[in-house]
Coordinates of N, CA and C in Angstrom, one line a residue:
R1 N 126.5 81.9 134.4 CA 125.6 80.9 133.8 C 124.3 80.9 134.7
A2 N 123.2 80.3 134.1 CA 122.0 80.2 134.9 C 122.3 79.3 136.1
R3 N 121.8 79.6 137.2 CA 122.1 78.8 138.4 C 121.0 79.0 139.5
L4 N 121.0 78.1 140.4 CA 120.3 78.3 141.7 C 121.2 78.8 142.7
E5 N 120.8 79.8 143.4 CA 121.7 80.3 144.5 C 121.1 80.0 145.8
R6 N 122.0 79.6 146.7 CA 121.6 79.3 148.1 C 122.4 80.3 149.0
S7 N 121.6 80.9 149.9 CA 122.2 81.9 150.8 C 121.6 81.7 152.2
T8 N 122.1 82.4 153.2 CA 121.5 82.3 154.5 C 121.1 83.6 155.0
E9 N 120.0 83.6 155.7 CA 119.5 84.8 156.3 C 119.1 84.5 157.7
A10 N 119.6 85.2 158.7 CA 119.3 84.9 160.1 C 119.6 83.4 160.5
G11 N 120.7 82.9 159.8 CA 121.1 81.5 160.1 C 120.3 80.4 159.4
A12 N 119.3 80.8 158.6 CA 118.4 79.7 158.0 C 118.8 79.7 156.5
P13 N 118.8 78.5 155.9 CA 119.1 78.5 154.5 C 117.9 79.0 153.7
R14 N 118.2 79.6 152.6 CA 117.2 80.2 151.7 C 117.5 79.9 150.2
V15 N 116.7 79.2 149.5 CA 116.9 78.8 148.2 C 116.2 79.8 147.2
Q16 N 117.0 80.3 146.3 CA 116.4 81.2 145.3 C 116.2 80.5 144.0
G17 N 115.5 81.1 143.1 CA 115.2 80.5 141.8 C 116.4 80.7 140.9
P18 N 116.3 80.3 139.6 CA 117.3 80.5 138.7 C 117.5 81.9 138.3
E19 N 118.8 82.3 138.0 CA 119.1 83.7 137.6 C 119.8 83.6 136.3
Y20 N 119.0 83.9 135.2 CA 119.5 83.9 133.9 C 120.0 85.3 133.4
T21 N 121.0 85.3 132.6 CA 121.3 86.5 131.8 C 120.3 86.5 130.6
W22 N 120.2 87.7 129.9 CA 119.3 87.7 128.8 C 119.8 86.8 127.6
Q23 N 121.1 86.7 127.5 CA 121.7 85.8 126.5 C 121.3 84.3 126.8
E24 N 121.4 84.0 128.0 CA 121.0 82.6 128.4 C 119.5 82.4 128.2
A25 N 118.7 83.3 128.5 CA 117.3 83.2 128.4 C 116.9 83.0 126.9
L26 N 117.6 83.7 126.0 CA 117.3 83.6 124.6 C 117.5 82.2 124.1
R27 N 118.4 81.4 124.7 CA 118.7 80.0 124.3 C 117.7 79.0 124.8
T28 N 116.7 79.5 125.6 CA 115.7 78.5 126.1 C 114.4 78.5 125.3
R29 N 113.8 77.4 125.3 CA 112.5 77.3 124.6 C 111.4 78.1 125.3
S30 N 111.5 78.2 126.6 CA 110.5 78.9 127.4 C 110.5 80.4 127.0
F31 N 111.7 81.0 126.8 CA 111.7 82.4 126.4 C 110.9 82.7 125.2
W32 N 111.0 81.8 124.2 CA 110.3 82.1 122.9 C 108.8 81.8 123.0
V33 N 108.5 80.8 123.8 CA 107.0 80.5 124.0 C 106.4 81.7 124.8
I34 N 107.0 82.2 125.8 CA 106.5 83.3 126.5 C 106.4 84.6 125.6
T35 N 107.4 84.8 124.8 CA 107.5 86.0 123.9 C 106.4 85.9 122.9
I36 N 106.2 84.8 122.2 CA 105.2 84.7 121.2 C 103.8 84.7 121.8
G37 N 103.6 84.0 122.9 CA 102.3 84.0 123.6 C 101.9 85.4 124.0
H38 N 102.9 86.1 124.6 CA 102.6 87.5 125.1 C 102.3 88.4 123.9
A39 N 103.0 88.2 122.8 CA 102.8 89.0 121.6 C 101.4 88.8 121.0
C40 N 101.0 87.5 121.0 CA 99.7 87.2 120.4 C 98.5 87.7 121.3
S41 N 98.8 87.9 122.6 CA 97.8 88.5 123.5 C 97.8 90.0 123.3
S42 N 99.0 90.6 123.2 CA 99.1 92.0 123.2 C 98.6 92.7 121.9
V43 N 98.6 91.9 120.8 CA 98.1 92.6 119.6 C 96.6 92.8 119.7
V44 N 96.0 92.0 120.5 CA 94.5 92.3 120.7 C 94.3 93.7 121.3
I45 N 95.1 94.0 122.4 CA 94.9 95.3 123.0 C 95.2 96.4 122.1
V46 N 96.3 96.4 121.3 CA 96.6 97.5 120.4 C 95.6 97.6 119.3
T47 N 95.2 96.5 118.7 CA 94.3 96.5 117.6 C 92.9 97.1 118.1
L48 N 92.4 96.7 119.2 CA 91.2 97.2 119.8 C 91.3 98.6 120.1
T49 N 92.4 99.1 120.6 CA 92.6 100.5 120.9 C 92.4 101.3 119.7
V50 N 92.9 100.9 118.5 CA 92.8 101.6 117.3 C 91.5 101.5 116.6
H51 N 90.9 100.3 116.6 CA 89.8 100.0 115.7 C 88.5 99.8 116.4
L52 N 88.4 99.7 117.7 CA 87.1 99.4 118.4 C 86.1 100.5 118.1
G53 N 86.6 101.8 118.2 CA 85.7 102.9 118.0 C 85.1 102.9 116.6
P54 N 86.0 102.9 115.5 CA 85.4 102.8 114.2 C 84.5 101.6 113.9
M55 N 84.9 100.4 114.5 CA 84.1 99.2 114.3 C 82.7 99.4 114.9
L56 N 82.6 100.0 116.1 CA 81.3 100.1 116.7 C 80.5 101.2 116.1
T57 N 81.1 102.3 115.7 CA 80.3 103.4 115.1 C 79.9 102.9 113.7
D58 N 80.7 102.1 113.0 CA 80.3 101.6 111.7 C 79.0 100.7 111.9
R59 N 78.9 100.1 113.0 CA 77.7 99.2 113.3 C 76.5 100.0 113.9
G60 N 76.7 101.3 114.0 CA 75.6 102.2 114.4 C 75.6 102.6 115.8
F61 N 76.6 102.3 116.6 CA 76.7 102.7 118.0 C 77.2 104.1 118.0
S62 N 76.8 104.9 119.1 CA 77.2 106.2 119.2 C 78.6 106.3 119.9
L63 N 79.2 107.5 119.7 CA 80.5 107.7 120.4 C 80.4 107.6 121.9
P64 N 79.3 108.2 122.5 CA 79.2 108.0 124.0 C 79.2 106.5 124.4
T65 N 78.5 105.7 123.6 CA 78.4 104.2 123.9 C 79.8 103.6 123.8
V66 N 80.6 104.0 122.8 CA 82.0 103.5 122.7 C 82.8 103.9 123.9
G67 N 82.6 105.2 124.4 CA 83.3 105.6 125.6 C 82.9 104.8 126.8
W68 N 81.6 104.5 126.9 CA 81.2 103.6 128.1 C 81.7 102.2 128.0
V69 N 81.8 101.7 126.8 CA 82.4 100.4 126.6 C 83.8 100.3 127.0
V70 N 84.6 101.3 126.6 CA 86.0 101.4 127.0 C 86.1 101.6 128.5
A71 N 85.3 102.5 129.1 CA 85.3 102.7 130.5 C 85.0 101.4 131.3
T72 N 84.0 100.6 130.7 CA 83.7 99.4 131.4 C 84.8 98.4 131.4
Y73 N 85.4 98.1 130.2 CA 86.5 97.1 130.3 C 87.7 97.6 131.0
T74 N 87.9 98.9 131.0 CA 89.0 99.5 131.8 C 88.8 99.3 133.3
G75 N 87.6 99.5 133.7 CA 87.3 99.4 135.2 C 87.3 97.9 135.6
V76 N 86.7 97.0 134.8 CA 86.8 95.6 135.1 C 88.2 95.1 135.1
G77 N 89.0 95.6 134.1 CA 90.4 95.2 134.0 C 91.2 95.6 135.2
A78 N 90.9 96.8 135.7 CA 91.7 97.3 136.9 C 91.4 96.3 138.1
I79 N 90.2 95.9 138.2 CA 89.9 95.0 139.3 C 90.6 93.6 139.1
F80 N 90.5 93.1 137.9 CA 91.0 91.8 137.7 C 92.6 91.8 137.5
T81 N 93.2 93.0 137.4 CA 94.6 93.0 137.6 C 95.0 92.5 138.9
L82 N 94.3 92.9 140.0 CA 94.6 92.5 141.3 C 94.2 91.0 141.5
I83 N 93.1 90.6 140.9 CA 92.6 89.2 141.1 C 93.6 88.3 140.3
G84 N 94.0 88.7 139.1 CA 94.9 87.9 138.4 C 96.3 87.7 139.1
G85 N 96.8 88.7 139.7 CA 98.0 88.6 140.4 C 97.8 87.7 141.6
Y86 N 96.7 87.8 142.3 CA 96.4 86.9 143.5 C 96.4 85.4 143.0
I87 N 95.7 85.2 141.9 CA 95.5 83.8 141.5 C 96.9 83.3 141.0
G88 N 97.7 84.1 140.3 CA 99.0 83.7 139.8 C 100.0 83.3 140.9
D89 N 99.7 83.8 142.1 CA 100.6 83.5 143.3 C 100.1 82.1 143.9
R90 N 99.0 81.6 143.5 CA 98.4 80.5 144.2 C 98.2 79.2 143.3
V91 N 98.3 79.4 142.0 CA 98.2 78.3 141.1 C 99.4 78.4 140.2
P92 N 99.8 77.3 139.5 CA 100.8 77.4 138.5 C 100.6 78.5 137.5
I93 N 101.5 79.4 137.4 CA 101.3 80.6 136.6 C 100.9 80.4 135.2
R94 N 101.4 79.3 134.6 CA 101.1 79.1 133.2 C 99.6 78.7 133.0
W95 N 99.0 78.1 134.0 CA 97.6 77.8 134.0 C 96.8 79.0 134.2
A96 N 97.2 79.9 135.0 CA 96.5 81.2 135.2 C 96.6 82.0 133.9
L97 N 97.8 82.0 133.3 CA 97.9 82.8 132.0 C 97.0 82.2 131.0
F98 N 97.0 80.9 130.9 CA 96.1 80.2 129.9 C 94.7 80.6 130.1
G99 N 94.2 80.5 131.3 CA 92.8 80.8 131.6 C 92.4 82.2 131.2
F100 N 93.2 83.2 131.7 CA 92.8 84.5 131.4 C 93.0 84.9 129.9
S101 N 93.9 84.2 129.3 CA 94.1 84.5 127.8 C 93.0 83.9 127.0
V102 N 92.4 82.8 127.4 CA 91.3 82.2 126.8 C 90.1 83.1 126.9
I103 N 89.9 83.7 128.1 CA 88.8 84.6 128.4 C 88.9 85.8 127.5
Q104 N 90.2 86.4 127.4 CA 90.4 87.5 126.5 C 90.1 87.1 125.0
S105 N 90.5 85.9 124.6 CA 90.2 85.5 123.2 C 88.7 85.4 123.0
A106 N 88.0 84.8 124.0 CA 86.5 84.7 123.9 C 85.9 86.1 123.7
A107 N 86.4 87.1 124.3 CA 85.9 88.4 124.2 C 86.0 88.9 122.7
V108 N 87.1 88.6 122.1 CA 87.2 89.0 120.6 C 86.2 88.3 119.8
V109 N 85.8 87.1 120.1 CA 84.7 86.4 119.4 C 83.4 87.1 119.6
V110 N 83.2 87.5 120.9 CA 81.9 88.2 121.2 C 81.8 89.5 120.4
I111 N 82.9 90.3 120.4 CA 82.8 91.6 119.7 C 82.7 91.4 118.2
L112 N 83.2 90.3 117.7 CA 83.2 90.0 116.2 C 81.7 89.9 115.8
F113 N 80.9 89.3 116.6 CA 79.5 89.1 116.2 C 78.5 90.1 116.9
A114 N 79.0 91.0 117.7 CA 78.1 91.8 118.5 C 77.3 92.8 117.7
E115 N 76.0 92.8 117.8 CA 75.2 93.7 117.0 C 74.3 94.5 118.0
T116 N 74.2 94.1 119.2 CA 73.3 94.8 120.2 C 74.1 95.4 121.3
A117 N 73.5 96.3 122.0 CA 74.2 97.0 123.2 C 74.6 95.9 124.2
A118 N 73.7 95.0 124.5 CA 73.9 94.0 125.5 C 75.2 93.1 125.1
A119 N 75.3 92.8 123.8 CA 76.5 92.0 123.4 C 77.7 92.8 123.5
V120 N 77.6 94.1 123.2 CA 78.8 95.0 123.3 C 79.3 95.1 124.7
Y121 N 78.4 95.3 125.6 CA 78.7 95.4 127.1 C 79.2 94.0 127.6
L122 N 78.6 93.0 127.1 CA 79.1 91.6 127.5 C 80.6 91.5 127.1
F123 N 80.9 92.0 125.9 CA 82.3 92.0 125.4 C 83.2 92.8 126.4
A124 N 82.7 94.0 126.8 CA 83.5 94.8 127.7 C 83.8 94.1 129.0
V125 N 82.8 93.4 129.6 CA 83.1 92.7 130.8 C 84.0 91.6 130.7
V126 N 83.8 90.7 129.6 CA 84.6 89.6 129.4 C 86.0 90.0 129.1
F127 N 86.2 91.0 128.2 CA 87.5 91.5 127.8 C 88.2 92.0 129.0
G128 N 87.5 92.8 129.9 CA 88.2 93.3 131.1 C 88.7 92.2 132.0
I129 N 87.9 91.2 132.2 CA 88.4 90.1 133.0 C 89.6 89.4 132.4
G130 N 89.6 89.2 131.1 CA 90.7 88.5 130.4 C 92.0 89.3 130.4
F131 N 91.9 90.5 129.9 CA 93.2 91.3 129.7 C 93.6 91.8 131.1
G132 N 92.7 92.1 132.0 CA 93.1 92.5 133.3 C 93.8 91.4 134.1
G133 N 93.2 90.2 134.1 CA 93.9 89.1 134.8 C 95.2 88.7 134.2
R134 N 95.3 88.8 132.9 CA 96.5 88.4 132.1 C 97.7 89.3 132.3
T135 N 97.4 90.6 132.4 CA 98.4 91.6 132.4 C 99.5 91.4 133.4
P136 N 99.2 91.3 134.7 CA 100.4 91.1 135.6 C 101.1 89.8 135.4
L137 N 100.4 88.8 134.9 CA 101.0 87.4 134.8 C 102.0 87.4 133.7
T138 N 101.8 88.0 132.6 CA 102.7 88.0 131.5 C 104.1 88.7 131.8
S139 N 104.0 89.6 132.7 CA 105.3 90.2 133.2 C 105.9 89.3 134.3
A140 N 105.1 88.8 135.2 CA 105.6 88.1 136.4 C 106.3 86.8 136.0
I141 N 105.8 86.2 134.9 CA 106.3 84.8 134.6 C 107.7 84.9 134.1
R142 N 108.2 86.0 133.6 CA 109.6 86.1 133.3 C 110.5 86.1 134.5
G143 N 110.0 86.7 135.6 CA 110.7 86.7 136.8 C 110.7 85.3 137.4
V144 N 109.6 84.6 137.3 CA 109.5 83.2 137.9 C 110.4 82.3 137.2
Y145 N 110.5 82.4 135.8 CA 111.2 81.4 135.0 C 112.7 81.8 134.9
F146 N 113.0 83.1 134.9 CA 114.4 83.5 134.6 C 115.1 84.3 135.7
G147 N 114.3 84.6 136.8 CA 114.9 85.3 137.9 C 114.9 86.8 137.8
R148 N 115.5 87.5 138.8 CA 115.5 88.9 138.8 C 116.7 89.6 138.3
R149 N 117.8 88.9 138.2 CA 119.1 89.5 137.9 C 119.1 90.3 136.5
A150 N 118.4 89.7 135.5 CA 118.4 90.4 134.2 C 116.9 90.5 133.8
F151 N 116.0 90.7 134.7 CA 114.6 90.8 134.4 C 114.3 91.9 133.4
A152 N 114.9 93.0 133.6 CA 114.6 94.2 132.7 C 115.1 93.9 131.3
S153 N 116.3 93.4 131.2 CA 116.9 93.1 129.9 C 116.1 92.0 129.2
I154 N 115.8 90.9 129.9 CA 115.0 89.8 129.3 C 113.6 90.3 128.8
T155 N 113.0 91.2 129.6 CA 111.7 91.7 129.2 C 111.9 92.6 128.0
G156 N 112.9 93.4 128.0 CA 113.1 94.4 126.8 C 113.4 93.6 125.5
V157 N 114.2 92.6 125.6 CA 114.5 91.8 124.4 C 113.3 91.1 123.9
S158 N 112.4 90.6 124.7 CA 111.2 89.9 124.3 C 110.2 90.9 123.7
M159 N 110.3 92.2 124.0 CA 109.4 93.1 123.5 C 109.6 93.4 122.0
I160 N 110.8 93.1 121.5 CA 111.1 93.4 120.1 C 110.1 92.7 119.1
P161 N 110.0 91.4 119.1 CA 109.1 90.7 118.2 C 107.6 91.1 118.6
M162 N 107.3 91.4 119.8 CA 106.0 91.8 120.2 C 105.6 93.1 119.6
N163 N 106.6 94.1 119.6 CA 106.3 95.4 119.1 C 106.1 95.3 117.5
I164 N 106.8 94.4 116.9 CA 106.7 94.2 115.5 C 105.2 93.8 115.2
M165 N 104.8 92.8 115.9 CA 103.4 92.3 115.7 C 102.4 93.4 116.0
M166 N 102.6 94.2 117.0 CA 101.7 95.3 117.4 C 101.7 96.4 116.4
L167 N 102.8 96.5 115.6 CA 102.8 97.5 114.5 C 102.1 97.0 113.3
V168 N 102.2 95.7 113.0 CA 101.7 95.1 111.8 C 100.2 94.9 111.8
F169 N 99.7 94.4 113.0 CA 98.3 93.9 113.0 C 97.3 95.1 112.9
P170 N 97.4 96.2 113.6 CA 96.5 97.3 113.4 C 96.5 97.8 111.9
L171 N 97.6 97.8 111.3 CA 97.7 98.2 109.9 C 96.9 97.2 109.0
F172 N 97.1 95.9 109.3 CA 96.4 94.9 108.6 C 94.9 95.0 108.7
A173 N 94.4 95.3 109.9 CA 93.0 95.5 110.2 C 92.4 96.6 109.4
G174 N 93.2 97.8 109.4 CA 92.7 98.9 108.6 C 92.7 98.7 107.1
I175 N 93.7 98.0 106.6 CA 93.7 97.7 105.2 C 92.5 96.8 104.8
M176 N 92.3 95.8 105.6 CA 91.2 94.8 105.3 C 89.8 95.5 105.4
F177 N 89.7 96.5 106.3 CA 88.4 97.2 106.4 C 88.2 98.0 105.1
D178 N 89.3 98.7 104.7 CA 89.2 99.5 103.4 C 88.9 98.6 102.2
L179 N 89.4 97.4 102.2 CA 89.1 96.5 101.1 C 87.8 95.8 101.1
K180 N 87.4 95.4 102.3 CA 86.1 94.6 102.5 C 85.0 95.4 103.0
G181 N 85.2 96.5 103.6 CA 84.1 97.3 104.2 C 83.6 96.8 105.5
N182 N 84.3 95.9 106.2 CA 84.0 95.5 107.5 C 85.2 94.9 108.2
Y183 N 85.1 94.5 109.5 CA 86.2 94.0 110.3 C 86.1 92.5 110.5
N184 N 85.3 91.8 109.7 CA 85.1 90.4 109.9 C 86.4 89.6 109.8
I185 N 87.2 89.8 108.7 CA 88.4 89.1 108.5 C 89.5 89.4 109.5
P186 N 89.8 90.7 109.7 CA 90.9 91.0 110.7 C 90.5 90.6 112.1
F187 N 89.3 90.8 112.6 CA 88.9 90.4 113.9 C 88.8 88.9 114.1
G188 N 88.4 88.2 113.0 CA 88.4 86.7 113.0 C 89.9 86.2 113.1
A189 N 90.8 86.9 112.4 CA 92.2 86.5 112.5 C 92.7 86.8 113.9
L190 N 92.3 87.9 114.4 CA 92.7 88.3 115.8 C 92.3 87.3 116.8
A191 N 91.1 86.8 116.7 CA 90.6 85.7 117.6 C 91.5 84.5 117.5
V192 N 91.8 84.1 116.3 CA 92.7 82.9 116.1 C 94.0 83.1 116.7
V193 N 94.6 84.3 116.4 CA 95.9 84.6 117.0 C 95.9 84.6 118.5
S194 N 94.8 85.2 119.1 CA 94.7 85.2 120.5 C 94.6 83.8 121.1
F195 N 93.7 83.0 120.6 CA 93.6 81.6 121.1 C 94.9 80.8 120.9
F196 N 95.6 81.1 119.8 CA 96.9 80.4 119.6 C 97.9 80.8 120.7
G197 N 97.9 82.1 121.1 CA 98.8 82.6 122.1 C 98.4 82.0 123.5
A198 N 97.1 81.8 123.7 CA 96.7 81.2 125.0 C 97.2 79.7 125.0
A199 N 97.0 79.0 123.9 CA 97.5 77.6 123.9 C 99.0 77.5 124.1
L200 N 99.7 78.4 123.6 CA 101.2 78.4 123.8 C 101.6 78.3 125.3
F201 N 100.8 79.0 126.1 CA 101.1 79.1 127.6 C 101.0 77.7 128.2
L202 N 100.2 76.8 127.6 CA 100.1 75.4 128.1 C 101.3 74.6 127.9
L203 N 102.1 75.1 126.9 CA 103.3 74.3 126.5 C 104.5 74.7 127.4
L204 N 104.3 75.7 128.2 CA 105.5 76.2 129.0 C 106.0 75.2 130.0
K205 N 107.3 75.1 130.0 CA 108.0 74.3 131.1 C 109.1 75.2 131.7
E206 N 109.2 75.2 133.0 CA 110.2 76.1 133.6 C 111.6 75.6 133.2
P207 N 112.4 76.4 132.7 CA 113.8 76.0 132.2 C 114.6 75.5 133.4
Q208 N 115.4 74.5 133.1 CA 116.3 74.0 134.2 C 117.6 74.6 134.2
P209 N 118.1 75.1 135.4 CA 119.4 75.7 135.5 C 120.5 74.7 135.2
Q210 N 121.6 75.2 134.8 CA 122.7 74.3 134.4 C 123.5 73.8 135.6
A211 N 123.4 74.6 136.7 CA 124.2 74.1 137.8 C 123.7 74.7 139.1
L212 N 124.1 74.1 140.2 CA 123.7 74.6 141.5 C 124.9 75.2 142.2
D213 N 124.9 76.5 142.5 CA 126.1 77.1 143.1 C 125.7 77.4 144.6
H214 N 126.6 77.1 145.5 CA 126.3 77.4 146.9 C 127.1 78.7 147.2
V215 N 126.3 79.7 147.7 CA 126.9 81.0 148.0 C 127.0 81.2 149.5

C-alpha cells in the first residue's frame, strides 16, 4: 500500500515520501489531474510539430523563416528546461507547472493571430519559455506525488490517454483546415485546451498515504 518509509543512514533518521504502486496511483484524484493536465499541454507540442510549417507558409512566410522559428523555440526551450527544473525545486511544483503552462498557452494565442515576422518570433520565444520550463516538471511531479517505486509504470499508464489526445488533435486540425481553409478554429481550440490544462494544475493536492510504516 502507499506509505511513508522511515529509514536510517549514518545513524540519522531519514523520511522518504509516499511510495505508490501504479494501481494505487490510479485510484487517486491527483493521478487523473496530472494526466489530463499533461495531456492538454502535450497536444500543443504535437499539433505545432505537424501544423506550424503549413500554417506559417499559408500566411506567406518562407520555409527558412519556419526553420528559424523552430530553432528559436527549441533553443529557448533548452535553456528553460534547466530554469524550470531549478524553479520546480524551490517553489511548490504545481505552481511552477501552472505558470509555465500559462506561458505556453499564451504562445498559442500569439501564433493564432501572428501576421508579422516580429509576432512569429515573439511566439517562438514565449513558446520556448513555456514548454521548456514545463517539460521537466510534468515528469518530476509524478515522482514527488507518487514516489520512485513505480515511477516508470505510473508514467507509462498516464501516457495512454495522453497519446490518444495527441493522435486525435493533429487530425482534427488538419480536417478543419481542409474544411475552413485556415487554422483559426483548431488553434483557437488548442489555446482553450492548453489553458484548461494549466488551470488543472492549480487543483492538484498531494495524495495522502494510507499508513506510516517504520523500516
